XYZ file of C-alpha atoms in Angstrom:
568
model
C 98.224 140.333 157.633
C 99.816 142.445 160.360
C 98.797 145.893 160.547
C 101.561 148.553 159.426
C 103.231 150.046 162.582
C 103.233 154.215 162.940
C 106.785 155.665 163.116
C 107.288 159.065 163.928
C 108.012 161.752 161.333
C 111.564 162.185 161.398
C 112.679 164.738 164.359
C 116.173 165.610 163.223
C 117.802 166.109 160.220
C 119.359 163.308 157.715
C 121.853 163.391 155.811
C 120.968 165.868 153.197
C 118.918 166.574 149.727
C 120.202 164.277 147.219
C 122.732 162.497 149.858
C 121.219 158.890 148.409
C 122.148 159.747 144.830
C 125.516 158.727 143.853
C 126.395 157.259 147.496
C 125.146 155.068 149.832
C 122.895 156.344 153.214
C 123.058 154.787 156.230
C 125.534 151.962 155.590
C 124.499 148.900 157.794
C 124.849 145.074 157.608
C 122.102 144.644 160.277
C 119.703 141.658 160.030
C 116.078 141.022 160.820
C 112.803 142.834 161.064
C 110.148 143.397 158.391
C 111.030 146.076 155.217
C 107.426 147.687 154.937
C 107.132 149.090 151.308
C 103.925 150.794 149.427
C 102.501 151.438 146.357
C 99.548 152.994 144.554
C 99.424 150.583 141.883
C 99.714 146.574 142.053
C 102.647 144.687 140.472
C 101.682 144.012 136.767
C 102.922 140.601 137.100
C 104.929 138.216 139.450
C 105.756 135.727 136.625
C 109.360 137.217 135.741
C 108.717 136.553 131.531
C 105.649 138.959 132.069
C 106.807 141.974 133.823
C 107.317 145.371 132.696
C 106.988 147.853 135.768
C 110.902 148.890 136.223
C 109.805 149.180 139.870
C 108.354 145.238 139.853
C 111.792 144.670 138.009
C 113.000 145.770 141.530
C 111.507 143.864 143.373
C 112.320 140.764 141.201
C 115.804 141.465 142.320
C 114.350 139.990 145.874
C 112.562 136.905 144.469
C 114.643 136.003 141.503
C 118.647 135.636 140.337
C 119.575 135.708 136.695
C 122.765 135.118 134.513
C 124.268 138.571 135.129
C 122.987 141.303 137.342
C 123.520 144.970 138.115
C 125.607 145.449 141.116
C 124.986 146.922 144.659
C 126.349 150.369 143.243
C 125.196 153.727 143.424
C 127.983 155.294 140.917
C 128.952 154.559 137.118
C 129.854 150.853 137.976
C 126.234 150.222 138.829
C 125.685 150.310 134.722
C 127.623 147.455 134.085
C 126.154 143.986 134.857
C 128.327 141.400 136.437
C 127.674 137.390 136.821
C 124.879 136.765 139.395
C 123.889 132.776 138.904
C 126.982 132.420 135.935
C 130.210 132.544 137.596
C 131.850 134.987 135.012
C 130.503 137.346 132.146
C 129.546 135.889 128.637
C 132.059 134.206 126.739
C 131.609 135.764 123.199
C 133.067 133.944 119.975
C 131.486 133.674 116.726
C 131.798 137.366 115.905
C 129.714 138.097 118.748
C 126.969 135.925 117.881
C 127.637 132.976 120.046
C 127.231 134.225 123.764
C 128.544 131.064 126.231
C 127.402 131.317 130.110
C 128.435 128.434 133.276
C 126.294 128.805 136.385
C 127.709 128.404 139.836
C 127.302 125.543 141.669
C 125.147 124.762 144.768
C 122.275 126.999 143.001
C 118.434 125.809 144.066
C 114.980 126.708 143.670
C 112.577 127.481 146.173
C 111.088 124.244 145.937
C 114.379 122.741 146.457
C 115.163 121.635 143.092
C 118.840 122.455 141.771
C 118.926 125.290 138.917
C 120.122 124.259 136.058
C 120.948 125.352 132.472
C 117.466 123.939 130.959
C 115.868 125.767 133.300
C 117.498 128.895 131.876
C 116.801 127.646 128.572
C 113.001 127.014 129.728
C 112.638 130.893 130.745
C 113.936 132.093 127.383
C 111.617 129.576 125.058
C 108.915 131.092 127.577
C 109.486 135.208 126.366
C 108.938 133.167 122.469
C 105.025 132.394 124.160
C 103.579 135.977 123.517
C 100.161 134.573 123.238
C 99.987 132.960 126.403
C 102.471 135.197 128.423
C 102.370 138.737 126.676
C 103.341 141.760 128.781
C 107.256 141.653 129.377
C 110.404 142.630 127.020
C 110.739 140.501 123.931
C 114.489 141.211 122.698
C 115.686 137.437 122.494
C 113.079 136.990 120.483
C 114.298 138.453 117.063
C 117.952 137.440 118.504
C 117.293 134.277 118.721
C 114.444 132.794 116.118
C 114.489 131.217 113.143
C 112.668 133.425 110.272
C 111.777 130.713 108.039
C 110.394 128.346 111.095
C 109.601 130.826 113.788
C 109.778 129.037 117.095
C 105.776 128.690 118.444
C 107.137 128.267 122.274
C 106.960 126.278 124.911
C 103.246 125.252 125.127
C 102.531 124.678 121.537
C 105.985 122.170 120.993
C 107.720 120.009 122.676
C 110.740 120.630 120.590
C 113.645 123.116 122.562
C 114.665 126.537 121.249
C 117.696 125.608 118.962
C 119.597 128.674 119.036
C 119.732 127.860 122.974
C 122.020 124.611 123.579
C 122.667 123.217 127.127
C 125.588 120.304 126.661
C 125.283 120.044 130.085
C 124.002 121.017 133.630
C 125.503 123.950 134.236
C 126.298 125.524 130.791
C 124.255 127.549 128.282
C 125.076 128.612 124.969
C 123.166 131.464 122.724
C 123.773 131.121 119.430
C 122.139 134.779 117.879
C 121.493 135.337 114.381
C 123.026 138.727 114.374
C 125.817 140.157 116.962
C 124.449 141.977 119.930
C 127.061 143.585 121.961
C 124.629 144.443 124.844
C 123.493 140.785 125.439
C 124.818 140.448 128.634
C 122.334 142.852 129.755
C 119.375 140.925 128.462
C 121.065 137.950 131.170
C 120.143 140.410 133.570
C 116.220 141.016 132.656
C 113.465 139.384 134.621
C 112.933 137.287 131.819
C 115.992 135.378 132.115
C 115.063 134.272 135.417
C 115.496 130.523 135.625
C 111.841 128.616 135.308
C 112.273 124.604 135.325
C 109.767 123.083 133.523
C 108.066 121.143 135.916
C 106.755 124.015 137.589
C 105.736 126.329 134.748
C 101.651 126.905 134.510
C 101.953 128.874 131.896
C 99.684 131.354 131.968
C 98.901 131.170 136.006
C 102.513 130.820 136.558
C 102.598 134.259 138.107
C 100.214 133.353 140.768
C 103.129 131.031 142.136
C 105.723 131.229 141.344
C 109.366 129.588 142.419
C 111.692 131.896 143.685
C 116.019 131.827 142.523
C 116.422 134.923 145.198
C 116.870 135.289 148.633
C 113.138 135.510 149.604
C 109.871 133.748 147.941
C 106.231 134.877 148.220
C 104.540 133.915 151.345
C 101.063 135.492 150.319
C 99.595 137.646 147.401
C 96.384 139.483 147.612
C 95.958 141.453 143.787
C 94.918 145.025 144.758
C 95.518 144.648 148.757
C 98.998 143.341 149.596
C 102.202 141.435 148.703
C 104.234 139.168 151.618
C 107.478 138.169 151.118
C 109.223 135.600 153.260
C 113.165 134.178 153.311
C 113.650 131.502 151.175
C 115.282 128.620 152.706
C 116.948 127.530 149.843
C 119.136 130.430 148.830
C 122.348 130.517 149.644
C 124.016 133.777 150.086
C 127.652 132.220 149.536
C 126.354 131.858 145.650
C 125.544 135.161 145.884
C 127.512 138.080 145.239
C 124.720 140.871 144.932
C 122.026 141.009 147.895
C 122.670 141.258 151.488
C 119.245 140.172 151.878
C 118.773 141.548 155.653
C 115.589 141.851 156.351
C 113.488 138.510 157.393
C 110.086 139.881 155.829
C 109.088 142.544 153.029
C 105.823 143.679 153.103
C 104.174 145.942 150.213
C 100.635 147.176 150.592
C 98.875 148.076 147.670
C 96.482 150.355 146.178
C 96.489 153.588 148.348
C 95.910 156.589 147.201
C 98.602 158.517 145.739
C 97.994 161.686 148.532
C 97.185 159.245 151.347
C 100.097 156.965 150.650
C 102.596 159.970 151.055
C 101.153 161.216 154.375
C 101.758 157.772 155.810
C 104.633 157.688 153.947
C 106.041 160.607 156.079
C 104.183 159.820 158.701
C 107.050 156.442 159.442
C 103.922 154.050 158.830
C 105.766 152.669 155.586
C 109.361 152.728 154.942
C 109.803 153.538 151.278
C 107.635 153.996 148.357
C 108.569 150.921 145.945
C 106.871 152.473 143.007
C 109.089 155.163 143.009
C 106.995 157.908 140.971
C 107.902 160.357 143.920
C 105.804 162.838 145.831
C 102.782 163.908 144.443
C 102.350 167.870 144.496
C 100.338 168.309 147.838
C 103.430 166.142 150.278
C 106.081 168.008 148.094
C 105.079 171.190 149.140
C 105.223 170.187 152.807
C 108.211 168.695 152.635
C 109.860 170.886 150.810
C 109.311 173.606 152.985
C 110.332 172.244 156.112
C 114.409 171.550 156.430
C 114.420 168.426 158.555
C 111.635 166.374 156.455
C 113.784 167.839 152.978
C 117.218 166.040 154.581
C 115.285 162.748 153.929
C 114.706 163.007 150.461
C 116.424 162.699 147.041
C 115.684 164.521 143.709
C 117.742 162.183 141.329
C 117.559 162.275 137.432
C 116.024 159.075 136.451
C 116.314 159.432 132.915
C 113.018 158.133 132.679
C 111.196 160.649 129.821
C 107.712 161.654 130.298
C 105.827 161.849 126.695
C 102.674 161.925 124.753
C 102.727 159.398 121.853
C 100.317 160.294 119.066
C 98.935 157.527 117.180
C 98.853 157.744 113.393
C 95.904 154.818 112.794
C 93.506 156.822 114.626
C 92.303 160.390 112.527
C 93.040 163.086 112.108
C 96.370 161.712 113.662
C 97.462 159.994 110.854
C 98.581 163.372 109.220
C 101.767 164.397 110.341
C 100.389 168.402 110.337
C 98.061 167.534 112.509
C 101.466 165.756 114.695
C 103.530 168.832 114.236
C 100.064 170.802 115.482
C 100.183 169.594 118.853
C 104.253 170.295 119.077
C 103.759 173.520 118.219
C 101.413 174.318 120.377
C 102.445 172.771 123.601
C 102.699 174.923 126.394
C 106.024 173.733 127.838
C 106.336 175.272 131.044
C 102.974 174.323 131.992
C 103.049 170.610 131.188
C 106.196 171.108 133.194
C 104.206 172.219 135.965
C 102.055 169.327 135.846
C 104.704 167.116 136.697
C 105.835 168.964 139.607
C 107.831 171.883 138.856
C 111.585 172.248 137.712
C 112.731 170.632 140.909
C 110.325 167.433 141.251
C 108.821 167.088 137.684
C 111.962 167.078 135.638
C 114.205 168.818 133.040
C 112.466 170.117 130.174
C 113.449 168.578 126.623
C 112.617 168.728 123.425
C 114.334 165.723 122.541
C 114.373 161.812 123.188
C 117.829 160.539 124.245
C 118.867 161.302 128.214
C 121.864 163.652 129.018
C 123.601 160.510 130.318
C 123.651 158.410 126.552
C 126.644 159.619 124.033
C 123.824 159.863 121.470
C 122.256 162.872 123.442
C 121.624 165.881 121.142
C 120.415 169.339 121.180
C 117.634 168.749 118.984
C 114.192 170.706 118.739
C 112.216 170.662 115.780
C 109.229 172.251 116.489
C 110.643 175.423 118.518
C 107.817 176.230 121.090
C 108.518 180.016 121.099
C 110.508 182.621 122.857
C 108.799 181.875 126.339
C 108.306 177.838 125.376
C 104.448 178.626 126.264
C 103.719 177.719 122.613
C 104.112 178.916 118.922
C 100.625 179.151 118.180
C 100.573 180.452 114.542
C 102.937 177.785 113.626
C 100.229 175.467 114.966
C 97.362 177.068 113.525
C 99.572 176.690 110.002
C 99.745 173.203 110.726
C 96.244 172.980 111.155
C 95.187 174.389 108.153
C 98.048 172.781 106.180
C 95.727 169.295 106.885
C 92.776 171.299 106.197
C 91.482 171.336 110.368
C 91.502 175.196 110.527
C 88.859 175.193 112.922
C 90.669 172.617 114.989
C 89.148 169.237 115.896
C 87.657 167.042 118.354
C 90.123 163.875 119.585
C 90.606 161.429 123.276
C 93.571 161.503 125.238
C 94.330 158.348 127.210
C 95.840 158.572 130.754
C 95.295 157.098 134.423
C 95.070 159.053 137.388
C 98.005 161.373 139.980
C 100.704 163.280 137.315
C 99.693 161.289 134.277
C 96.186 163.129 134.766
C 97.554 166.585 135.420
C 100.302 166.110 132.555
C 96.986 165.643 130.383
C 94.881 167.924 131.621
C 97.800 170.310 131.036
C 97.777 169.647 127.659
C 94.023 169.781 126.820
C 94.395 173.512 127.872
C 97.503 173.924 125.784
C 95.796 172.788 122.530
C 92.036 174.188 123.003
C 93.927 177.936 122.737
C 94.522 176.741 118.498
C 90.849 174.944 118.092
C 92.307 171.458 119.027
C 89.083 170.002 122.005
C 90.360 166.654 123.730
C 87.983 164.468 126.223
C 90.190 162.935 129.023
C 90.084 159.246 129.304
C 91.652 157.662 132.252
C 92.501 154.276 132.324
C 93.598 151.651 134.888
C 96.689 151.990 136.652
C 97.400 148.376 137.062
C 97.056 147.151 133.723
C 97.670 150.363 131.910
C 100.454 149.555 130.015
C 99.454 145.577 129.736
C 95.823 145.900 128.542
C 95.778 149.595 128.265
C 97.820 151.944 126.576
C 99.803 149.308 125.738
C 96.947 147.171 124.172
C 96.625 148.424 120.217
C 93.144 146.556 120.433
C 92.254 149.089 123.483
C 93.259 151.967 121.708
C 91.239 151.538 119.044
C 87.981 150.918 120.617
C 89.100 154.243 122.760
C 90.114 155.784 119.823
C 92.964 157.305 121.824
C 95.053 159.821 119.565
C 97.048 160.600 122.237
C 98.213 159.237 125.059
C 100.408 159.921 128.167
C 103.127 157.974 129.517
C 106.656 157.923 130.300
C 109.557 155.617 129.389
C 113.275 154.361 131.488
C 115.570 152.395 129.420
C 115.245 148.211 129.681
C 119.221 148.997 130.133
C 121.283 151.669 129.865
C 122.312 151.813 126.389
C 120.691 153.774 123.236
C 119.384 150.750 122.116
C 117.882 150.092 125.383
C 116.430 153.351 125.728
C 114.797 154.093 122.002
C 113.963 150.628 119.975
C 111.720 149.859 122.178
C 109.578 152.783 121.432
C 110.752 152.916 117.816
C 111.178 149.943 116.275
C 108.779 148.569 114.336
C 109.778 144.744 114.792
C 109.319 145.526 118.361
C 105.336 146.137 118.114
C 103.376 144.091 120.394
C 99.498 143.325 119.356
C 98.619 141.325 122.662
C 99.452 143.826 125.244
C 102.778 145.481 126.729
C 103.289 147.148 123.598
C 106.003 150.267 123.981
C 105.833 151.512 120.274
C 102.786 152.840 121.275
C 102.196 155.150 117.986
C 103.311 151.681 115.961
C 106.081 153.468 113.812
C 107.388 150.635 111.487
C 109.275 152.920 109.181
C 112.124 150.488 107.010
C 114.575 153.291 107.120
C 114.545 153.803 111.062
C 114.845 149.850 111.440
C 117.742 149.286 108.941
C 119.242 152.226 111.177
C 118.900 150.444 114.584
C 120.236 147.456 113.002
C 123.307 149.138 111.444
C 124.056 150.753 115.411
C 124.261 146.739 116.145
C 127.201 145.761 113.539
C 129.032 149.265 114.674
C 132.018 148.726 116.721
C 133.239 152.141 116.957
C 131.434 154.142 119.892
C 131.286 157.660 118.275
C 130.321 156.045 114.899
C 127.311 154.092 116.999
C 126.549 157.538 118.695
C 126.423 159.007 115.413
C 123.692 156.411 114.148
C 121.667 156.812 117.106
C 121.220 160.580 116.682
C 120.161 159.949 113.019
C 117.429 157.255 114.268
C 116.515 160.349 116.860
C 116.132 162.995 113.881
C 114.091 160.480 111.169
C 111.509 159.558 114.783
C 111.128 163.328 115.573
C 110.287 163.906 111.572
C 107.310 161.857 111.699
C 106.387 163.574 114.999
C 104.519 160.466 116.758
C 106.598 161.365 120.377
C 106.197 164.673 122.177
C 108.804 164.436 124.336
C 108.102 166.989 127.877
C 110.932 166.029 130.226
C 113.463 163.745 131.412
C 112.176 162.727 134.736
C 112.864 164.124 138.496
C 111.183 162.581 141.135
C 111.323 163.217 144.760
C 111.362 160.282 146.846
C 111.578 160.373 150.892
C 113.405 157.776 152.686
C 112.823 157.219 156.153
C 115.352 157.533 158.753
C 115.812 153.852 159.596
C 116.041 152.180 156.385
C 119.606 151.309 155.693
C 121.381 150.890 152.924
C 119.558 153.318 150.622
C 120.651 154.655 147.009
C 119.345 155.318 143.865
C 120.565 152.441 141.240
C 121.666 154.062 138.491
C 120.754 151.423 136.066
C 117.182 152.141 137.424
C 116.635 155.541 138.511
C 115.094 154.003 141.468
C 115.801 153.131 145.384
C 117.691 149.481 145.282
C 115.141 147.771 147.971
C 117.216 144.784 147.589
C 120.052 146.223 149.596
C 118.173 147.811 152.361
C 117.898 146.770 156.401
C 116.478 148.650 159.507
C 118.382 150.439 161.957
C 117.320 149.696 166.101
C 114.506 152.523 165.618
C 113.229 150.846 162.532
C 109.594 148.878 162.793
C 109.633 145.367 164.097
C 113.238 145.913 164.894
C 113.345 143.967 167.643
C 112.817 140.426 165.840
C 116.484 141.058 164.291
């Protein structure tokens, strides 16, 4: 492991607050040298089926190539995923329930081995394996089983998926018990990564793994570092998407969130791959001083930060006790805990982001005049579930904004009687084993708990089933419906958006799922996300993706000044 090399701060201004959002900064094809990235936390998983960190998805854009992809493409067409290892979109027939993808040719492994359509199919029998490979999105699952014979996975038949055919090397056809207009975004999740069968450890498959991308792992240390090295095999006339211009990526791991951004601005890492911004004490230095604020964007990730209250753990599982902790929220200060109106986002008092049709003006539980809190509403609530004198309960959160975002709510709540304990939790595994982990919050008894939420894909269904649906509940780990709401009417909603052709009518549906969720008031939504991330002056090639409210590392190079330059 080399050590990171020290960059000065930059000198002179960039080009602007915000310059990387929407457009691209610093526009170079240059090749070579090493991209040195950072992050607090490790990556939850390198086996692609397993991953759920939209920042590891990221970096799974270096290692890995799936049927469709989102494009190099800071604006609106950035949304729209086009054919990365298929050589054109799905072919949809059947009344959109047969979904028909043809790979390119010349495609290889890491290993060497061509990529084929079985391997494809291999990858998506491996998402059906949630007891040996829990922790990633599980969509083709209910697409794609069989009800009455439920399909155990890979590792407990040897029998293939049979709503996945493959009639020959280099075609794959989905076959999906209901239509699913967004499917060709699925193509483009980790999951769908190609995985050929002779290579698949199941479970330890994520300690190495074979790379479809332009680079492969050269060395993983959990908690310490991540190498990345070219791999020989890819072959950049197959691919339409990365430039792939550096020769090495390097992430350390596991600093400190205040220590990471000093070095951060200090030029001894290039960009922050987690992406969860500048914590408070860096923001206020760079904020104040105009040349260090040039290099950094503020974009709207449409991530939404929330506390989920959990109805299986009392006194939560009255909803006055719910509509309690609405009421008395104090807004502005849980604002405040993520950073402010500039870096800790938008206040809202609803679910959907601006950007989604189905975004409505919707508040339920009104938070007063000066949104500090209606406290006699809360107090009613209280008493209406017979807790006048408040109550005793654990929040569950892990340490940096997620802390202070709980902290500021333990303050809100003790003014009506309401006395939480802080429980932090790991970062690494805290929405694998965690939060995420129904087993874990039980034995923490965790009524509430704080996390935030971006969209599997830009669409209302990617953004809210997840967190809503109660099909989509997860009892082995990387579960999003993290107050497990399984109410019939909400489902049969979600499923009517899917037969909806019309876009207004689908809108329409969405913002009644939105209104029945906010009645049972499991989700406290706070705000749709700001962050502000710094970019150093010689990374090229740097925008926000708008399908992922992050910086696209697979695009980026180093200018002449950047580190290790000189090996271009």
């Amino acid at each position: 492991m080399t050590a990171p090399t020290r960059r000065p701060a930059p000198a002179t201004g960039g080009p602007g607050w915000d310059a990387a959002v929407g457009a691209l900064v610093n526009r170079s094809d240059r090749r070579g040298g090493t991209l040195r990235l950072v992050s607090s936390a490790d990556v939850d998983s390198l086996d692609p089926a397993r991953t759920y960190y939209v920042w590891v998805w990221l970096l799974q854009r270096l290692l890995n190539r799936t049927l469709m992809a989102y494009p190099t493409d800071p604006g609106p067409g950035g949304l729209v995923p086009v054919p990365d290892l298929a050589d054109g979109p799905g072919q949809v027939s059947d009344g959109g329930r047969t979904w028909t993808y043809r790979l390119r040719r010349g495609l290889r492994h890491s290993d060497g081995t061509p990529i084929t359509s079985a391997d494809i199919r291999h990858a998506v029998q491996r998402v059906f394996a949630q007891d040996v490979l829990p922790g990633g999105p599980t969509y083709l699952v209910p697409l794609l089983d069989d009800p009455a014979r439920p399909y155990p996975g890979p590792y407990r038949t040897d029998e293939p998926l049979k709503s996945v055919h493959t009639p020959d090397e280099h075609t794959v056809v989905f076959h999906l018990n209901r239509p699913f207009s967004d499917f060709d975004h699925l193509m483009a999740q980790p999951c769908a990564a190609p995985v050929p069968g002779h290579a698949d450890t199941g479970a330890d498959y994520g300690n190495s793994p074979l790379s479809s991308g332009p680079y492969r792992v050269a060395e993983h240390r959990p908690g310490a570092y991540l190498h990345l090295e070219r791999n020989p095999y890819w072959d950049p006339a197959t691919d339409p998407i990365r430039p792939a211009l550096p020769d090495r990526v390097e992430l350390t791991i596991g600093l400190d969130v205040d220590e990471l951004d000093a070095r951060l601005v200090a030029g001894e890492f290039d960009i922050n791959l987690e992406g969860r911004g500048l914590q408070h004490t860096a923001q206020g230095r760079v904020t104040a001083d105009d040349v260090l604020r040039s290099h950094t964007d503020n974009p709207r990730t449409s991530f939404l930060h929330f506390v989920a209250m959990q109805p299986h753990i009392p006194p939560f599982d009255d909803v006055h006790v719910r509509r309690a902790v609405h009421y008395a929220a104090d807004r502005l200060l849980l604002q405040e805990a993520r950073g402010g109106p500039v870096t800790g986002g938008d206040l809202t008092t609803a679910l959907f982001p601006p950007r989604l049709p189905a975004h409505q003006n919707l508040d339920p539980y009104p938070s007063g005049p000066d949104l500090r809190g209606d406290l006699d509403a809360a107090r009613a609530e209280l008493k209406a579930a017979g807790l006048a004198d408040g109550f005793e309960a654990v929040i569950g959160t892990q340490r940096g904004k997620f802390r202070m975002v709980a902290d500021a709510l333990v303050e809100s709540v003790a003014r009506v009687g309401i006395r939480l304990t802080v429980k932090e939790l790991d970062v690494a595994t805290y929405f694998s084993l965690g939060a995420g982990h129904p087993q874990t919050v039980r034995e923490n008894r965790l009524g509430l708990i704080v996390t935030d939420w971006g969209a599997d894909f830009p669409t209302e269904y990617g953004f809210l089933a997840p967190l809503v649906d109660g099909r989509q509940i997860k009892r082995n780990g990387g579960n999003w419906n993290l107050p497990e709401l399984d109410d019939p009417a909400v489902n049969a909603l979600i499923d009517e958006t899917l037969h909806t052709t019309d876009p207004a009518g689908r809108a329409r549906l969405w913002r009644e799922v939105e209104r029945r969720v906010m009645e049972h008031a499991v989700l406290l939504p706070l705000v749709h996300d700001k962050t502000l991330h710094f970019r150093n002056p010689w990374v090229t090639n740097v925008y926000v993706h708008p399908a992922f409210g992050l910086y696209d590392i697979q695009a980026m190079g180093l200018d002449a000044t950047g580190p290790d330059s000189s090996d271009a």
